[in-house]
CSV table of C-alpha atoms and ligand atoms in Angstrom, one decimal:
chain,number,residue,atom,x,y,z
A,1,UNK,CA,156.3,89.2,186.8
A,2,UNK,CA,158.1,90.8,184.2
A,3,UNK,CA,155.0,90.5,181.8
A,4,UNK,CA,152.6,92.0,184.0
A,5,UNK,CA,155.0,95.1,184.7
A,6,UNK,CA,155.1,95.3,181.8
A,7,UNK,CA,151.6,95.1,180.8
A,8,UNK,CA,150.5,97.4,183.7
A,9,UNK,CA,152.6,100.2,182.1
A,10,UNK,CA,151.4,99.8,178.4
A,11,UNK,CA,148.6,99.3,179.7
A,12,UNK,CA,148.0,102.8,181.6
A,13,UNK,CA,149.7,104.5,178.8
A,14,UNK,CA,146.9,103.6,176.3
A,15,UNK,CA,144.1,104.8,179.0
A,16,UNK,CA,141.2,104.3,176.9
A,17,UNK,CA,142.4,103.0,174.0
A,18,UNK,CA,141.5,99.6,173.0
A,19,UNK,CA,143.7,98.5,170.5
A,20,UNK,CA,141.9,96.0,167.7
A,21,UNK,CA,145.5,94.7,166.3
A,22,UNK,CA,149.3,94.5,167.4
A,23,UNK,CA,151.4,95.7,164.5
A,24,UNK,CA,154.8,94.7,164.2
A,25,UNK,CA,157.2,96.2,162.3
A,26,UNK,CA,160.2,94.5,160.6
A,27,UNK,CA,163.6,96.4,159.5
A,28,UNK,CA,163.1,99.2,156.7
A,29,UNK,CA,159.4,99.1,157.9
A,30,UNK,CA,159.4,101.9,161.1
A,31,UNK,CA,157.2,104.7,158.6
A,32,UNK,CA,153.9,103.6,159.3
A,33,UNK,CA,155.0,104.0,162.8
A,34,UNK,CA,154.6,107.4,161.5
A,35,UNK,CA,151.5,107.4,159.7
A,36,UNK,CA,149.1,106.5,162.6
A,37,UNK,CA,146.7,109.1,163.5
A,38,UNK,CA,146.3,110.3,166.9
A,39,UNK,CA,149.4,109.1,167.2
A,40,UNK,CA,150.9,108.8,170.7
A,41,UNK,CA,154.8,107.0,171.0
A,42,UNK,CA,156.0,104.8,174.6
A,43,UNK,CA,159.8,104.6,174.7
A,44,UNK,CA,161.0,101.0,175.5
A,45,UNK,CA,163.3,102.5,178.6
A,46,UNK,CA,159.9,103.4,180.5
A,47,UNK,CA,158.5,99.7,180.1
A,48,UNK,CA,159.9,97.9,183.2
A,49,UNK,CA,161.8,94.6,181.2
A,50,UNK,CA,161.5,95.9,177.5
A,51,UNK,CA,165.3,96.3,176.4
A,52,UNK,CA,166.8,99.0,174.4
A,53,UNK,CA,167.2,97.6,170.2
A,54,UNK,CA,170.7,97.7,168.9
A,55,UNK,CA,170.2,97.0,165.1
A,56,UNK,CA,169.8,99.9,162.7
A,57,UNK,CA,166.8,100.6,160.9
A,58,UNK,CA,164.6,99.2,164.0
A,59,UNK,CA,163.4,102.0,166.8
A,60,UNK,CA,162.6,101.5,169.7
A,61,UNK,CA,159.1,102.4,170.8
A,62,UNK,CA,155.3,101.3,170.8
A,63,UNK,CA,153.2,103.5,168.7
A,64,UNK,CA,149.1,103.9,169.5
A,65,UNK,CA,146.8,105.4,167.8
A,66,UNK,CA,144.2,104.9,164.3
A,67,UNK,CA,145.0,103.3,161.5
A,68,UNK,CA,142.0,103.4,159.1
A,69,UNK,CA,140.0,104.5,161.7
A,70,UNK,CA,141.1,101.2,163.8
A,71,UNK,CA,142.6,101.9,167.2
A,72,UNK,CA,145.9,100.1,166.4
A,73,UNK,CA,149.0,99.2,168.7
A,74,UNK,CA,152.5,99.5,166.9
A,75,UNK,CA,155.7,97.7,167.9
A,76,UNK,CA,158.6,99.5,166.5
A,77,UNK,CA,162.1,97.7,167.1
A,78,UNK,CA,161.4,93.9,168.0
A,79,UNK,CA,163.7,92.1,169.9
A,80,UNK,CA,166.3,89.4,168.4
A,81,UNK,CA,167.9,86.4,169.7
A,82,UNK,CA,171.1,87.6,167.6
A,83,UNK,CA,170.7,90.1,170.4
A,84,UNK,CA,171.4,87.6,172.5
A,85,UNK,CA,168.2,88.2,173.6
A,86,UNK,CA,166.5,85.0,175.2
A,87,UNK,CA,163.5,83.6,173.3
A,88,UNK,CA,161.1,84.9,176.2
A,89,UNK,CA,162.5,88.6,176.1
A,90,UNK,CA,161.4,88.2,171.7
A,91,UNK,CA,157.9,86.4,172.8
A,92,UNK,CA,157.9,89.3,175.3
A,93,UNK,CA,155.8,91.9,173.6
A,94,UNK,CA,153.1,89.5,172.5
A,95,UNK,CA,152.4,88.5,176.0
A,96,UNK,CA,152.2,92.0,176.3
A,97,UNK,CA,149.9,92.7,173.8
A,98,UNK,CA,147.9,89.1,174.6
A,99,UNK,CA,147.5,90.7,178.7
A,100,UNK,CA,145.9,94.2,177.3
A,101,UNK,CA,143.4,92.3,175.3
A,102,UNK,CA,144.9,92.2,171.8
A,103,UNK,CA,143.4,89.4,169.7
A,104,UNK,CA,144.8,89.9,166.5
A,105,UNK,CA,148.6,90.4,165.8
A,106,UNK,CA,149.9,91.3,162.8
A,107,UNK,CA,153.9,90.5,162.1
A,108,UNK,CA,156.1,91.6,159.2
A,109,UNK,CA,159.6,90.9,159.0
A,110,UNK,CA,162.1,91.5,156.2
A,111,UNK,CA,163.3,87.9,154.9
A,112,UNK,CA,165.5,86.7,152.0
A,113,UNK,CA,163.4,84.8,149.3
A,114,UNK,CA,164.4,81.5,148.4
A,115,UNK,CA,162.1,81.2,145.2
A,116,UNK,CA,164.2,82.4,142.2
A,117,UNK,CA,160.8,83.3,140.5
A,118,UNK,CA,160.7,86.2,143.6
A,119,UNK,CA,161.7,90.0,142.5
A,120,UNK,CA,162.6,91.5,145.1
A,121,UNK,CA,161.5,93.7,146.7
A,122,UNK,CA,158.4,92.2,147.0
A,123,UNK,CA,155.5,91.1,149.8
A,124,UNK,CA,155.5,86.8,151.0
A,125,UNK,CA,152.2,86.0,152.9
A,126,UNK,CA,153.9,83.8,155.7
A,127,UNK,CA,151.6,80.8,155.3
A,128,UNK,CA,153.5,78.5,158.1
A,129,UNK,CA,157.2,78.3,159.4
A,130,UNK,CA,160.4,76.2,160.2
A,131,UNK,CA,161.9,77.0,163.8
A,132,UNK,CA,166.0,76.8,162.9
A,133,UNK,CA,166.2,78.9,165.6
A,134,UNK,CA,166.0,75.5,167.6
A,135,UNK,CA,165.0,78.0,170.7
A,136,UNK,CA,161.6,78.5,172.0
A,137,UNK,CA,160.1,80.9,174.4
A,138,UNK,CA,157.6,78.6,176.3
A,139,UNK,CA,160.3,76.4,177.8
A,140,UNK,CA,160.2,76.7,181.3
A,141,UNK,CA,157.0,77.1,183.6
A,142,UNK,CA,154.2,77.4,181.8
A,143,UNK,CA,152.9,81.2,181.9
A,144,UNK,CA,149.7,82.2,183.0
A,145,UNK,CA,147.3,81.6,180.6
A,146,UNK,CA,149.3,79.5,178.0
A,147,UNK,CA,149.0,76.2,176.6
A,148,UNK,CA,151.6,73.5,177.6
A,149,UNK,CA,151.9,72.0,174.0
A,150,UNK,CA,150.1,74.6,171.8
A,151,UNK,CA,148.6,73.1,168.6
A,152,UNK,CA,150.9,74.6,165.4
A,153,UNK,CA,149.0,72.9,162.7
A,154,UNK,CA,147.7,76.5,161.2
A,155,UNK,CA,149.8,79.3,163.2
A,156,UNK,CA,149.1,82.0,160.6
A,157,UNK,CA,145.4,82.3,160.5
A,158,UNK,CA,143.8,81.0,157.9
A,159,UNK,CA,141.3,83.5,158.1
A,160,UNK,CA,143.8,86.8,157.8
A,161,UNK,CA,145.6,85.2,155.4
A,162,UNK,CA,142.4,84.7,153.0
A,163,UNK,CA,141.4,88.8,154.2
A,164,UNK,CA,145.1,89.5,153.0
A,165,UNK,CA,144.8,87.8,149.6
A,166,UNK,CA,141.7,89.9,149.3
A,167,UNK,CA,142.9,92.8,149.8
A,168,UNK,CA,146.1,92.0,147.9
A,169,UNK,CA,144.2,91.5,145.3
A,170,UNK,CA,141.3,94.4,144.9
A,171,UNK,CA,144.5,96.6,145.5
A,172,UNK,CA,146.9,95.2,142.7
A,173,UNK,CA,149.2,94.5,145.2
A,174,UNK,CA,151.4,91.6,144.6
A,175,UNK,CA,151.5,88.6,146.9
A,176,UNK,CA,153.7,85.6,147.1
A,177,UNK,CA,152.7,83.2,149.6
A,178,UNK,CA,155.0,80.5,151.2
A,179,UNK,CA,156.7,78.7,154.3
A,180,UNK,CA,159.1,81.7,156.6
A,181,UNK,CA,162.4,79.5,158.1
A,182,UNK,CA,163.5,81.6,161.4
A,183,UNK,CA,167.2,81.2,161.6
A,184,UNK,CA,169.4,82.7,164.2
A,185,UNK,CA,171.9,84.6,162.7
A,186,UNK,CA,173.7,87.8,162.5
A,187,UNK,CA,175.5,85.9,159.7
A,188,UNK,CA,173.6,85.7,156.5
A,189,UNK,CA,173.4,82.3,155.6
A,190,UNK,CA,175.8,80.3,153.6
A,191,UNK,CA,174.6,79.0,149.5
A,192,UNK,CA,174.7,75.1,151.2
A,193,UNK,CA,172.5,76.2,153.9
A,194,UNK,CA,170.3,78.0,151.3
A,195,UNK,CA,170.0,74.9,149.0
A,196,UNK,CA,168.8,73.1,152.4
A,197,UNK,CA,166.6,74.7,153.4
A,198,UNK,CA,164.9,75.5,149.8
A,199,UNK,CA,164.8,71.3,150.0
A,200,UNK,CA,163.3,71.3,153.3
A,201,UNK,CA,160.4,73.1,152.0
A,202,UNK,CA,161.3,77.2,153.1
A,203,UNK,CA,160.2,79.9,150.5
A,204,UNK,CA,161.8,82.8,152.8
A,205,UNK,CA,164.7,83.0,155.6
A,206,UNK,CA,165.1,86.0,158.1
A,207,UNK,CA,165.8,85.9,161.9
A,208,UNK,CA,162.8,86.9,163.8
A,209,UNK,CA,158.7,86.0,163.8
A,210,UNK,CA,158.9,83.0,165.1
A,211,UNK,CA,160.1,83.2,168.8
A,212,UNK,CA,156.8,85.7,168.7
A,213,UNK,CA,154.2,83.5,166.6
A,214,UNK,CA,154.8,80.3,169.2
A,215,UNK,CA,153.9,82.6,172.2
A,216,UNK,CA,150.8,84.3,169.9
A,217,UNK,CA,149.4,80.9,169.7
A,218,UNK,CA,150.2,79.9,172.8
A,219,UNK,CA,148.1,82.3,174.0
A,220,UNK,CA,145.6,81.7,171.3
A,221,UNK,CA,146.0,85.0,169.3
A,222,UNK,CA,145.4,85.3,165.7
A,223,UNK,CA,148.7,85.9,164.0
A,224,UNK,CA,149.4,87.5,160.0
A,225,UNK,CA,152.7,87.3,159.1
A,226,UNK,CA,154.1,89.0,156.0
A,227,UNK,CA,157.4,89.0,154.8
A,228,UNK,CA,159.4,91.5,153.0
A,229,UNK,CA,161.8,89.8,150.4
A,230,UNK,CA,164.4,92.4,150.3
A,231,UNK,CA,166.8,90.1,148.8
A,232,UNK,CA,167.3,86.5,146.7
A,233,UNK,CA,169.2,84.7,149.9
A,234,UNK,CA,173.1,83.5,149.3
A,235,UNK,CA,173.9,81.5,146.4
A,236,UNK,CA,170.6,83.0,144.5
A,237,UNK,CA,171.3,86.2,144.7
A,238,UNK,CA,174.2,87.5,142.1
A,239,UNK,CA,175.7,90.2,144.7
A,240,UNK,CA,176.5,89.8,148.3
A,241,UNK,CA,173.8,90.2,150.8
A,242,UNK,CA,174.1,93.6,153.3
A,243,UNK,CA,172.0,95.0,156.1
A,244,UNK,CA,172.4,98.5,153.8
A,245,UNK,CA,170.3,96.2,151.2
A,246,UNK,CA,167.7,94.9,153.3
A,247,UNK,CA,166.8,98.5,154.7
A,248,UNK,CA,166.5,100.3,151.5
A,249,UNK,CA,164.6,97.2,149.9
A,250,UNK,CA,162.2,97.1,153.2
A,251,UNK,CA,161.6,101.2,152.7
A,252,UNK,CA,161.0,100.3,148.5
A,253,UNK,CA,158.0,98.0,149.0
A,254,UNK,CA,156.7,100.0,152.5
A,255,UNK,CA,154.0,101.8,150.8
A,256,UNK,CA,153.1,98.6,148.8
A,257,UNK,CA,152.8,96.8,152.8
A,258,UNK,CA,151.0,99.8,154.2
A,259,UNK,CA,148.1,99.5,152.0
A,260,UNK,CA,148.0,95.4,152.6
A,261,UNK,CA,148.1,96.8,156.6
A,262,UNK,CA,145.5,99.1,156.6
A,263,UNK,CA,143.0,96.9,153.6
A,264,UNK,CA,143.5,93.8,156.2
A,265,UNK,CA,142.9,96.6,159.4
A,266,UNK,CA,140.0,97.7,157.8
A,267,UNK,CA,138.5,94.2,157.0
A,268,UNK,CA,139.0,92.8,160.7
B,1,LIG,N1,168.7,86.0,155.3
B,1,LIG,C1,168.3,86.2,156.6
B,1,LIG,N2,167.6,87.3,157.0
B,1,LIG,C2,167.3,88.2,156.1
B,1,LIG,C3,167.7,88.1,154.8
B,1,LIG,C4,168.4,87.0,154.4
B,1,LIG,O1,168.8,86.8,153.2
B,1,LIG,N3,167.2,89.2,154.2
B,1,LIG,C5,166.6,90.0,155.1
B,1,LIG,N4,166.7,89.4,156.3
């Protein structure tokens, strides 16, 4: 109900627009929100169900227009389950997106890096994930047009990811590559919980993405996920970790993720 509301509004705002990709944008990464040409901006408070973001240094709009000459859909403020948002109301945009047609959705996040090789601030292709969140948004009835048990075995596609290596690479850009854990939060996370989940196999930690990749795939979109590593994560880093940090890091490497953006947009 919600999702078609939803979708119906979007949906006449875009008119004739017929976006190729859903962007969206992690905190300290709003300014190619700002970039797009032709650009046209939806408040969230004129989408029936879409709530209002909280968290500094996420908006609170989608964003249409061209990126690269590609008619593009922005998300600009995602919602969090540190919110105390429900898994579904995170998942909700990409069902969204998945009703108007969207194929591809591209999702970037700012994440702590677990690799003590990683400088941050720095770009991590999200080559899979590890739920901590322990939530999921397709419990329930299943929605129209999902899977019951969606298959997970390659959730960010290989495909965009080998596009995103290529462009990483004819643009100098460096890329890191590794496993994303989604963790609740607010709280950072403790050093103990760091060192587990580096032996658990994560490269990167952050609280969102992953609520919104298990819809994507249950409704069989392609999903890119980048991560920003704004910080080492507790016990790495030599300073304590601060949503100040994460912000300015995210704004440092933006122009570095707005060329992978638009190199990967113009490959699709
Ligand atoms: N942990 C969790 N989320 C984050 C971090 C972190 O270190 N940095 C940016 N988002």
């Amino acid at each position: 109900m919600t999702i078609g509301a939803a979708a119906k509004a979007v949906g006449q705002w875009l008119a004739d627009l017929k976006p190729r990709a859903a962007v969206v944008l992690g905190s300290g990464l709003a300014a190619l929100a700002e970039k797009v040409d032709q650009r046209r901006a939806l408040p969230y408070r004129d989408i029936p169900g879409f709530p209002i973001p909280t968290v500094a240094g996420h908006g609170g709009e989608l964003v249409a227009g061209h990126l690269e000459g590609v008619p593009v859909l922005l998300q600009s403020g995602r919602f969090h389950l540190y919110e105390g948002h429900a898994p579904d109301i995170a998942a909700l945009p990409i069902r969204v997106f998945a009703d108007l047609g969207i194929e591809t959705i591209v999702l970037t996040n700012a994440a702590g890096g677990l690799k003590p090789t990683m400088r941050p601030p720095a770009l991590m292709l999200i080559a899979d994930h590890l739920n901590f969140m322990f939530r999921n948004p397709l419990l329930g009835p299943v929605a129209p047009g999902e899977q019951r048990f969606p298959d997970m075995s390659a959730s960010y596609d290989p495909g965009l990811r080998q596009l995103a290596r290529d462009v990483a690479l004819a643009g100098g850009i460096p890329l890191d590559e590794g496993a994303y854990a989604g963790l609740l939060g607010p709280s950072y996370e403790t050093p103990a919980e760091i060192r587990m989940l580096q032996r658990l196999g994560a490269d990167a930690v952050g609280m969102s993405t992953v609520p919104e990749t298990i819809a994507a795939r249950a409704r069989g979109l392609r999903v890119l996920g980048i991560s920003t590593i704004t910080n080492l994560a507790a016990g790495i880093s030599p300073t304590p970790l601060s949503h100040h940090e994460v912000v300015a890091a995210g704004k440092a490497v933006g122009e570095r993720l707005e060329r992978l953006v638009r190199g990967v947009l113009r490959g699709l």
